[in-house]
Each structure stands twice: as C-alpha cells, then as structure tokens.
CSV table of C-alpha atoms in Angstrom, one decimal:
chain,number,residue,atom,x,y,z
A,1,UNK,CA,0.0,0.0,0.0
A,2,UNK,CA,1.8,3.1,-1.2
A,3,UNK,CA,1.9,6.4,0.6
A,4,UNK,CA,3.7,8.9,2.6
A,5,UNK,CA,4.6,8.3,6.3
A,6,UNK,CA,5.3,11.1,8.6
A,7,UNK,CA,6.7,10.5,12.1
A,8,UNK,CA,6.2,11.1,14.9
A,9,UNK,CA,2.6,12.3,14.9
A,10,UNK,CA,3.2,14.5,17.9
A,11,UNK,CA,6.6,16.0,19.0
A,12,UNK,CA,7.5,18.2,21.8
A,13,UNK,CA,10.6,20.4,21.7
A,14,UNK,CA,12.4,22.2,24.5
A,15,UNK,CA,13.7,25.7,24.0
A,16,UNK,CA,17.1,25.7,22.2
A,17,UNK,CA,16.7,22.1,21.0
A,18,UNK,CA,16.9,20.8,17.4
A,19,UNK,CA,14.4,18.2,16.4
A,20,UNK,CA,14.0,16.2,13.2
A,21,UNK,CA,10.7,15.3,11.5
A,22,UNK,CA,10.7,12.2,9.4
A,23,UNK,CA,9.0,11.9,5.9
A,24,UNK,CA,9.2,8.7,3.9
A,25,UNK,CA,7.4,7.8,0.7
A,26,UNK,CA,7.2,4.5,-1.2
A,27,UNK,CA,5.4,6.0,-4.3
A,28,UNK,CA,8.6,6.4,-6.3
A,29,UNK,CA,7.9,10.1,-6.5
A,30,UNK,CA,10.7,12.4,-7.6
A,31,UNK,CA,9.7,15.6,-5.8
A,32,UNK,CA,9.1,16.1,-2.1
A,33,UNK,CA,7.9,19.2,-0.2
A,34,UNK,CA,7.6,20.4,3.4
A,35,UNK,CA,4.8,22.8,4.4
A,36,UNK,CA,4.0,24.5,7.7
A,37,UNK,CA,0.4,25.1,8.6
A,38,UNK,CA,-0.7,27.7,11.2
A,39,UNK,CA,-4.3,28.5,12.0
A,40,UNK,CA,-5.8,31.0,9.5
A,41,UNK,CA,-2.6,31.1,7.4
A,42,UNK,CA,-3.0,28.1,5.1
A,43,UNK,CA,0.1,26.2,4.0
A,44,UNK,CA,3.5,27.9,3.7
A,45,UNK,CA,6.3,26.2,1.8
A,46,UNK,CA,9.5,25.6,3.8
A,47,UNK,CA,11.7,23.5,1.5
A,48,UNK,CA,11.3,21.4,-1.6
A,49,UNK,CA,13.3,18.9,-3.5
A,50,UNK,CA,12.7,18.0,-7.1
A,51,UNK,CA,15.5,15.4,-7.4
A,52,UNK,CA,17.8,13.5,-5.1
A,53,UNK,CA,20.7,15.4,-3.6
A,54,UNK,CA,19.2,18.7,-4.5
A,55,UNK,CA,16.7,21.0,-2.6
A,56,UNK,CA,15.6,24.6,-2.7
A,57,UNK,CA,14.3,27.1,-0.1
A,58,UNK,CA,10.7,27.9,0.0
A,59,UNK,CA,9.0,31.0,1.4
A,60,UNK,CA,9.9,30.4,5.1
A,61,UNK,CA,13.1,28.4,5.2
A,62,UNK,CA,14.8,30.4,8.0
A,63,UNK,CA,15.4,28.2,11.0
A,64,UNK,CA,14.9,24.9,9.1
A,65,UNK,CA,17.2,22.5,7.3
A,66,UNK,CA,16.6,19.5,5.0
A,67,UNK,CA,18.5,16.7,3.2
A,68,UNK,CA,17.6,14.5,0.3
A,69,UNK,CA,20.1,11.7,0.3
A,70,UNK,CA,17.6,9.1,-0.8
A,71,UNK,CA,14.6,9.4,-3.2
A,72,UNK,CA,12.3,7.9,-0.5
A,73,UNK,CA,13.3,10.2,2.4
A,74,UNK,CA,13.1,14.0,3.0
A,75,UNK,CA,13.7,14.7,6.7
A,76,UNK,CA,13.1,18.2,8.1
A,77,UNK,CA,15.2,19.6,11.0
A,78,UNK,CA,13.7,22.4,13.0
A,79,UNK,CA,16.7,24.2,14.5
A,80,UNK,CA,17.0,26.4,17.6
A,81,UNK,CA,17.1,29.4,15.2
A,82,UNK,CA,13.4,28.9,14.4
A,83,UNK,CA,11.9,31.2,17.0
A,84,UNK,CA,8.3,30.1,16.7
A,85,UNK,CA,8.2,26.5,15.7
A,86,UNK,CA,4.9,25.4,17.2
A,87,UNK,CA,2.8,24.4,14.2
A,88,UNK,CA,1.5,21.5,12.1
A,89,UNK,CA,4.0,20.2,9.6
A,90,UNK,CA,3.0,18.5,6.4
A,91,UNK,CA,5.2,16.6,4.0
A,92,UNK,CA,4.0,16.0,0.4
A,93,UNK,CA,5.3,14.3,-2.8
A,94,UNK,CA,4.6,14.5,-6.5
A,95,UNK,CA,5.4,12.1,-9.3
A,96,UNK,CA,7.6,14.7,-10.9
A,97,UNK,CA,8.0,18.4,-10.9
A,98,UNK,CA,5.0,19.8,-12.8
A,99,UNK,CA,3.1,16.6,-12.6
A,100,UNK,CA,-0.6,17.4,-13.2
A,101,UNK,CA,-1.5,14.6,-10.7
A,102,UNK,CA,-0.8,17.1,-7.9
A,103,UNK,CA,0.6,16.2,-4.5
A,104,UNK,CA,0.1,13.3,-2.1
A,105,UNK,CA,0.3,14.4,1.5
A,106,UNK,CA,1.4,12.7,4.7
A,107,UNK,CA,-0.8,12.8,7.8
A,108,UNK,CA,1.3,15.5,9.5
A,109,UNK,CA,3.4,16.1,12.6
A,110,UNK,CA,2.3,18.5,15.3
A,111,UNK,CA,5.3,20.2,16.9
A,112,UNK,CA,4.9,22.0,20.2
A,113,UNK,CA,7.5,23.9,22.1
A,114,UNK,CA,7.4,23.3,25.8
B,1,UNK,CA,3.8,36.9,-7.3
B,2,UNK,CA,1.2,34.3,-7.9
B,3,UNK,CA,-1.6,34.0,-5.3
B,4,UNK,CA,-4.7,32.1,-4.6
B,5,UNK,CA,-7.6,33.8,-2.8
B,6,UNK,CA,-10.3,32.1,-0.7
B,7,UNK,CA,-12.3,35.1,0.4
B,8,UNK,CA,-14.4,33.2,3.0
B,9,UNK,CA,-12.9,32.0,6.2
B,10,UNK,CA,-16.0,29.9,6.9
B,11,UNK,CA,-19.0,28.7,4.9
B,12,UNK,CA,-22.2,27.5,6.8
B,13,UNK,CA,-24.8,25.5,5.0
B,14,UNK,CA,-27.7,23.2,6.1
B,15,UNK,CA,-27.5,19.5,5.2
B,16,UNK,CA,-29.2,18.8,1.9
B,17,UNK,CA,-28.6,22.3,0.5
B,18,UNK,CA,-26.1,23.1,-2.2
B,19,UNK,CA,-22.8,24.5,-1.2
B,20,UNK,CA,-20.2,26.7,-2.9
B,21,UNK,CA,-16.6,27.4,-1.7
B,22,UNK,CA,-15.0,30.2,-3.6
B,23,UNK,CA,-11.5,30.5,-5.0
B,24,UNK,CA,-9.8,32.9,-7.4
B,25,UNK,CA,-6.4,32.5,-8.9
B,26,UNK,CA,-3.8,34.9,-10.3
B,27,UNK,CA,-1.8,33.1,-13.0
B,28,UNK,CA,-2.4,34.1,-16.6
B,29,UNK,CA,-2.6,31.7,-19.4
B,30,UNK,CA,-3.7,28.1,-18.7
B,31,UNK,CA,-3.5,27.4,-15.0
B,32,UNK,CA,-3.3,24.0,-13.3
B,33,UNK,CA,-5.8,24.2,-10.4
B,34,UNK,CA,-6.6,21.9,-7.5
B,35,UNK,CA,-8.9,21.4,-4.6
B,36,UNK,CA,-7.9,19.5,-1.4
B,37,UNK,CA,-9.8,18.7,1.8
B,38,UNK,CA,-8.4,18.4,5.3
B,39,UNK,CA,-10.0,16.7,8.3
B,40,UNK,CA,-8.8,17.6,11.8
B,41,UNK,CA,-5.2,16.6,12.5
B,42,UNK,CA,-4.9,15.0,9.1
B,43,UNK,CA,-3.0,15.6,5.9
B,44,UNK,CA,-4.7,17.0,2.8
B,45,UNK,CA,-6.7,14.8,0.5
B,46,UNK,CA,-7.0,15.4,-3.2
B,47,UNK,CA,-10.6,16.2,-4.4
B,48,UNK,CA,-10.3,17.3,-8.0
B,49,UNK,CA,-8.2,19.2,-10.5
B,50,UNK,CA,-8.5,21.3,-13.6
B,51,UNK,CA,-5.7,21.0,-16.2
B,52,UNK,CA,-7.5,21.5,-19.5
B,53,UNK,CA,-10.8,20.6,-21.2
B,54,UNK,CA,-14.3,21.0,-19.8
B,55,UNK,CA,-14.8,23.9,-17.5
B,56,UNK,CA,-16.9,21.7,-15.1
B,57,UNK,CA,-14.7,19.2,-13.3
B,58,UNK,CA,-16.1,16.3,-11.3
B,59,UNK,CA,-14.2,14.9,-8.3
B,60,UNK,CA,-14.4,12.8,-5.3
B,61,UNK,CA,-17.4,12.5,-2.8
B,62,UNK,CA,-19.8,14.2,-5.2
B,63,UNK,CA,-17.8,17.5,-5.4
B,64,UNK,CA,-17.3,19.4,-8.6
B,65,UNK,CA,-15.7,22.7,-9.5
B,66,UNK,CA,-16.3,25.2,-12.2
B,67,UNK,CA,-13.4,26.9,-14.0
B,68,UNK,CA,-14.1,30.4,-15.2
B,69,UNK,CA,-11.2,31.9,-17.1
B,70,UNK,CA,-12.8,35.4,-17.5
B,71,UNK,CA,-13.3,35.7,-13.8
B,72,UNK,CA,-10.1,33.7,-12.9
B,73,UNK,CA,-12.2,31.6,-10.5
B,74,UNK,CA,-12.4,27.9,-9.6
B,75,UNK,CA,-15.3,27.6,-7.2
B,76,UNK,CA,-16.0,24.2,-5.5
B,77,UNK,CA,-19.6,23.1,-5.5
B,78,UNK,CA,-21.8,20.2,-4.3
B,79,UNK,CA,-25.5,19.9,-5.1
B,80,UNK,CA,-26.4,18.5,-1.7
B,81,UNK,CA,-24.2,18.9,1.4
B,82,UNK,CA,-23.7,16.2,4.0
B,83,UNK,CA,-22.7,16.8,7.7
B,84,UNK,CA,-19.6,14.6,6.9
B,85,UNK,CA,-18.5,17.2,4.4
B,86,UNK,CA,-17.6,19.5,7.3
B,87,UNK,CA,-13.9,20.1,7.0
B,88,UNK,CA,-11.2,22.6,5.9
B,89,UNK,CA,-11.0,23.1,2.1
B,90,UNK,CA,-7.9,24.4,0.2
B,91,UNK,CA,-7.7,25.7,-3.3
B,92,UNK,CA,-4.3,25.6,-5.0
B,93,UNK,CA,-2.6,26.5,-8.3
B,94,UNK,CA,0.7,25.4,-9.7
B,95,UNK,CA,3.3,28.1,-10.3
B,96,UNK,CA,5.9,28.3,-13.0
B,97,UNK,CA,8.4,26.3,-10.9
B,98,UNK,CA,5.9,23.5,-10.5
B,99,UNK,CA,5.1,24.2,-6.9
B,100,UNK,CA,1.6,24.4,-5.5
B,101,UNK,CA,0.5,27.7,-4.1
B,102,UNK,CA,-2.3,27.3,-1.6
B,103,UNK,CA,-5.1,29.6,-0.5
B,104,UNK,CA,-5.6,30.3,3.2
B,105,UNK,CA,-8.4,27.7,3.4
B,106,UNK,CA,-12.1,27.8,4.0
B,107,UNK,CA,-13.8,26.0,6.8
B,108,UNK,CA,-17.1,24.4,5.8
B,109,UNK,CA,-19.7,23.7,8.5
B,110,UNK,CA,-22.7,21.7,7.5
B,111,UNK,CA,-25.4,21.7,10.1
B,112,UNK,CA,-27.9,18.8,10.5
C-alpha cells in the first residue's frame, strides 16, 4: 500500500533544541515538499526537492534545514534558530516536478515547544 | 507573485442544501488548479483538479468545480451537502516552478 509516512505524529521540543521530523514515501515520486500550517494562514512552503541530492528554499526556510540523500526520504530539522516552531508540519510528494497529478500528503506532525 | 484567494474563512450550510466554496487565482494563461480537503489533524486529501478541457470538473465525494477563465475563478460546489463534508478546504494553483501555491483555506460547516 503506497503512501507517505510522517513520524512522529506529535513532537515536543524544548527551547534551544533541534528536532528532526521524518518523511518517507514509497510512491517512487521524484519531488518532495515540506509545508508549515498555522491557523488561518493556510500552508506555507518551507523547502522542496525535485531530485535526489538537491533541494531549494521555499518561502519560510529560515530556522529549518533538510536533506535528500535518498529518493524515498526527505527529513526536516527544526533548529533552535526557528523562534516560533509550534505548528502542524505537512510533507508531500509528487510524481515529478510539474506533474498534473498534484501532490500526495502525509498525515502530518504536530510540533509543540514546551 | 502568484496568489490564490479564498475570500471566505467559513461557509455555513444546512444539510441537503447546495454548497459553494469560492476560489480565485492569479496566474495568466492556462492554470493548473486543484482542490484539497483536510479533516482535523490529518493531511490534505485530493478532491479534484483542472488541467484542460471541460470547465466543469467532477471529483471525489460528489464534489465538482467550475473553471471560469474570464473571472479567474475555480469555485468548489456540491449539489447536496452532508454533515460529513464539514472540513477545511484548500484551493491551489501550480506556479511556474511546478510548486503548488495554496489559498488560506475555507472551513465548511454543514449543520444537520
């Protein structure tokens, strides 16, 4: 059963701590994306990767980092430089850049600063 | 910059009545447009898309959307709403770098 798996579902971060959110897909999709969702603001793009070993900053990349060493995996690290990290994080993938099939989304990770 | 507007934060409708969730887009030419639905604490699920062809697009769960190029709109519709349709709905368009640009979302509440 193909899809995107995000883990963990809930994550708590202490002040000054880095945390990594996992995103794995078995859809053989080339492109992967990370979005941040805040109430009333819709989805904002953090980073995206259209091929392995390459990624680009989105609209709100500051305080975040990513890697794309494998086609299946696109982890997101929320660093201590991100001053307001509490949000719902969504990972998505698409067959290829520009695919008119749109995106497939994971079920999200809710990050809370404690 | 490209943008997608969803002018209503919330839409309220009685069960059995028709519903419309509005969306306008900004790209010129031939846009790629999408609608997604999100249930609480879940990811987004694909509903339907417009790439080319008929202006009326049919999608999942009885939803449809009408593409209007002159008004740059892509409103989501359903002839008869269900309580289970209550959710957050997002309109999106694909930009020139093949990324999806999302609207701010519209919460649909269907009352029994």
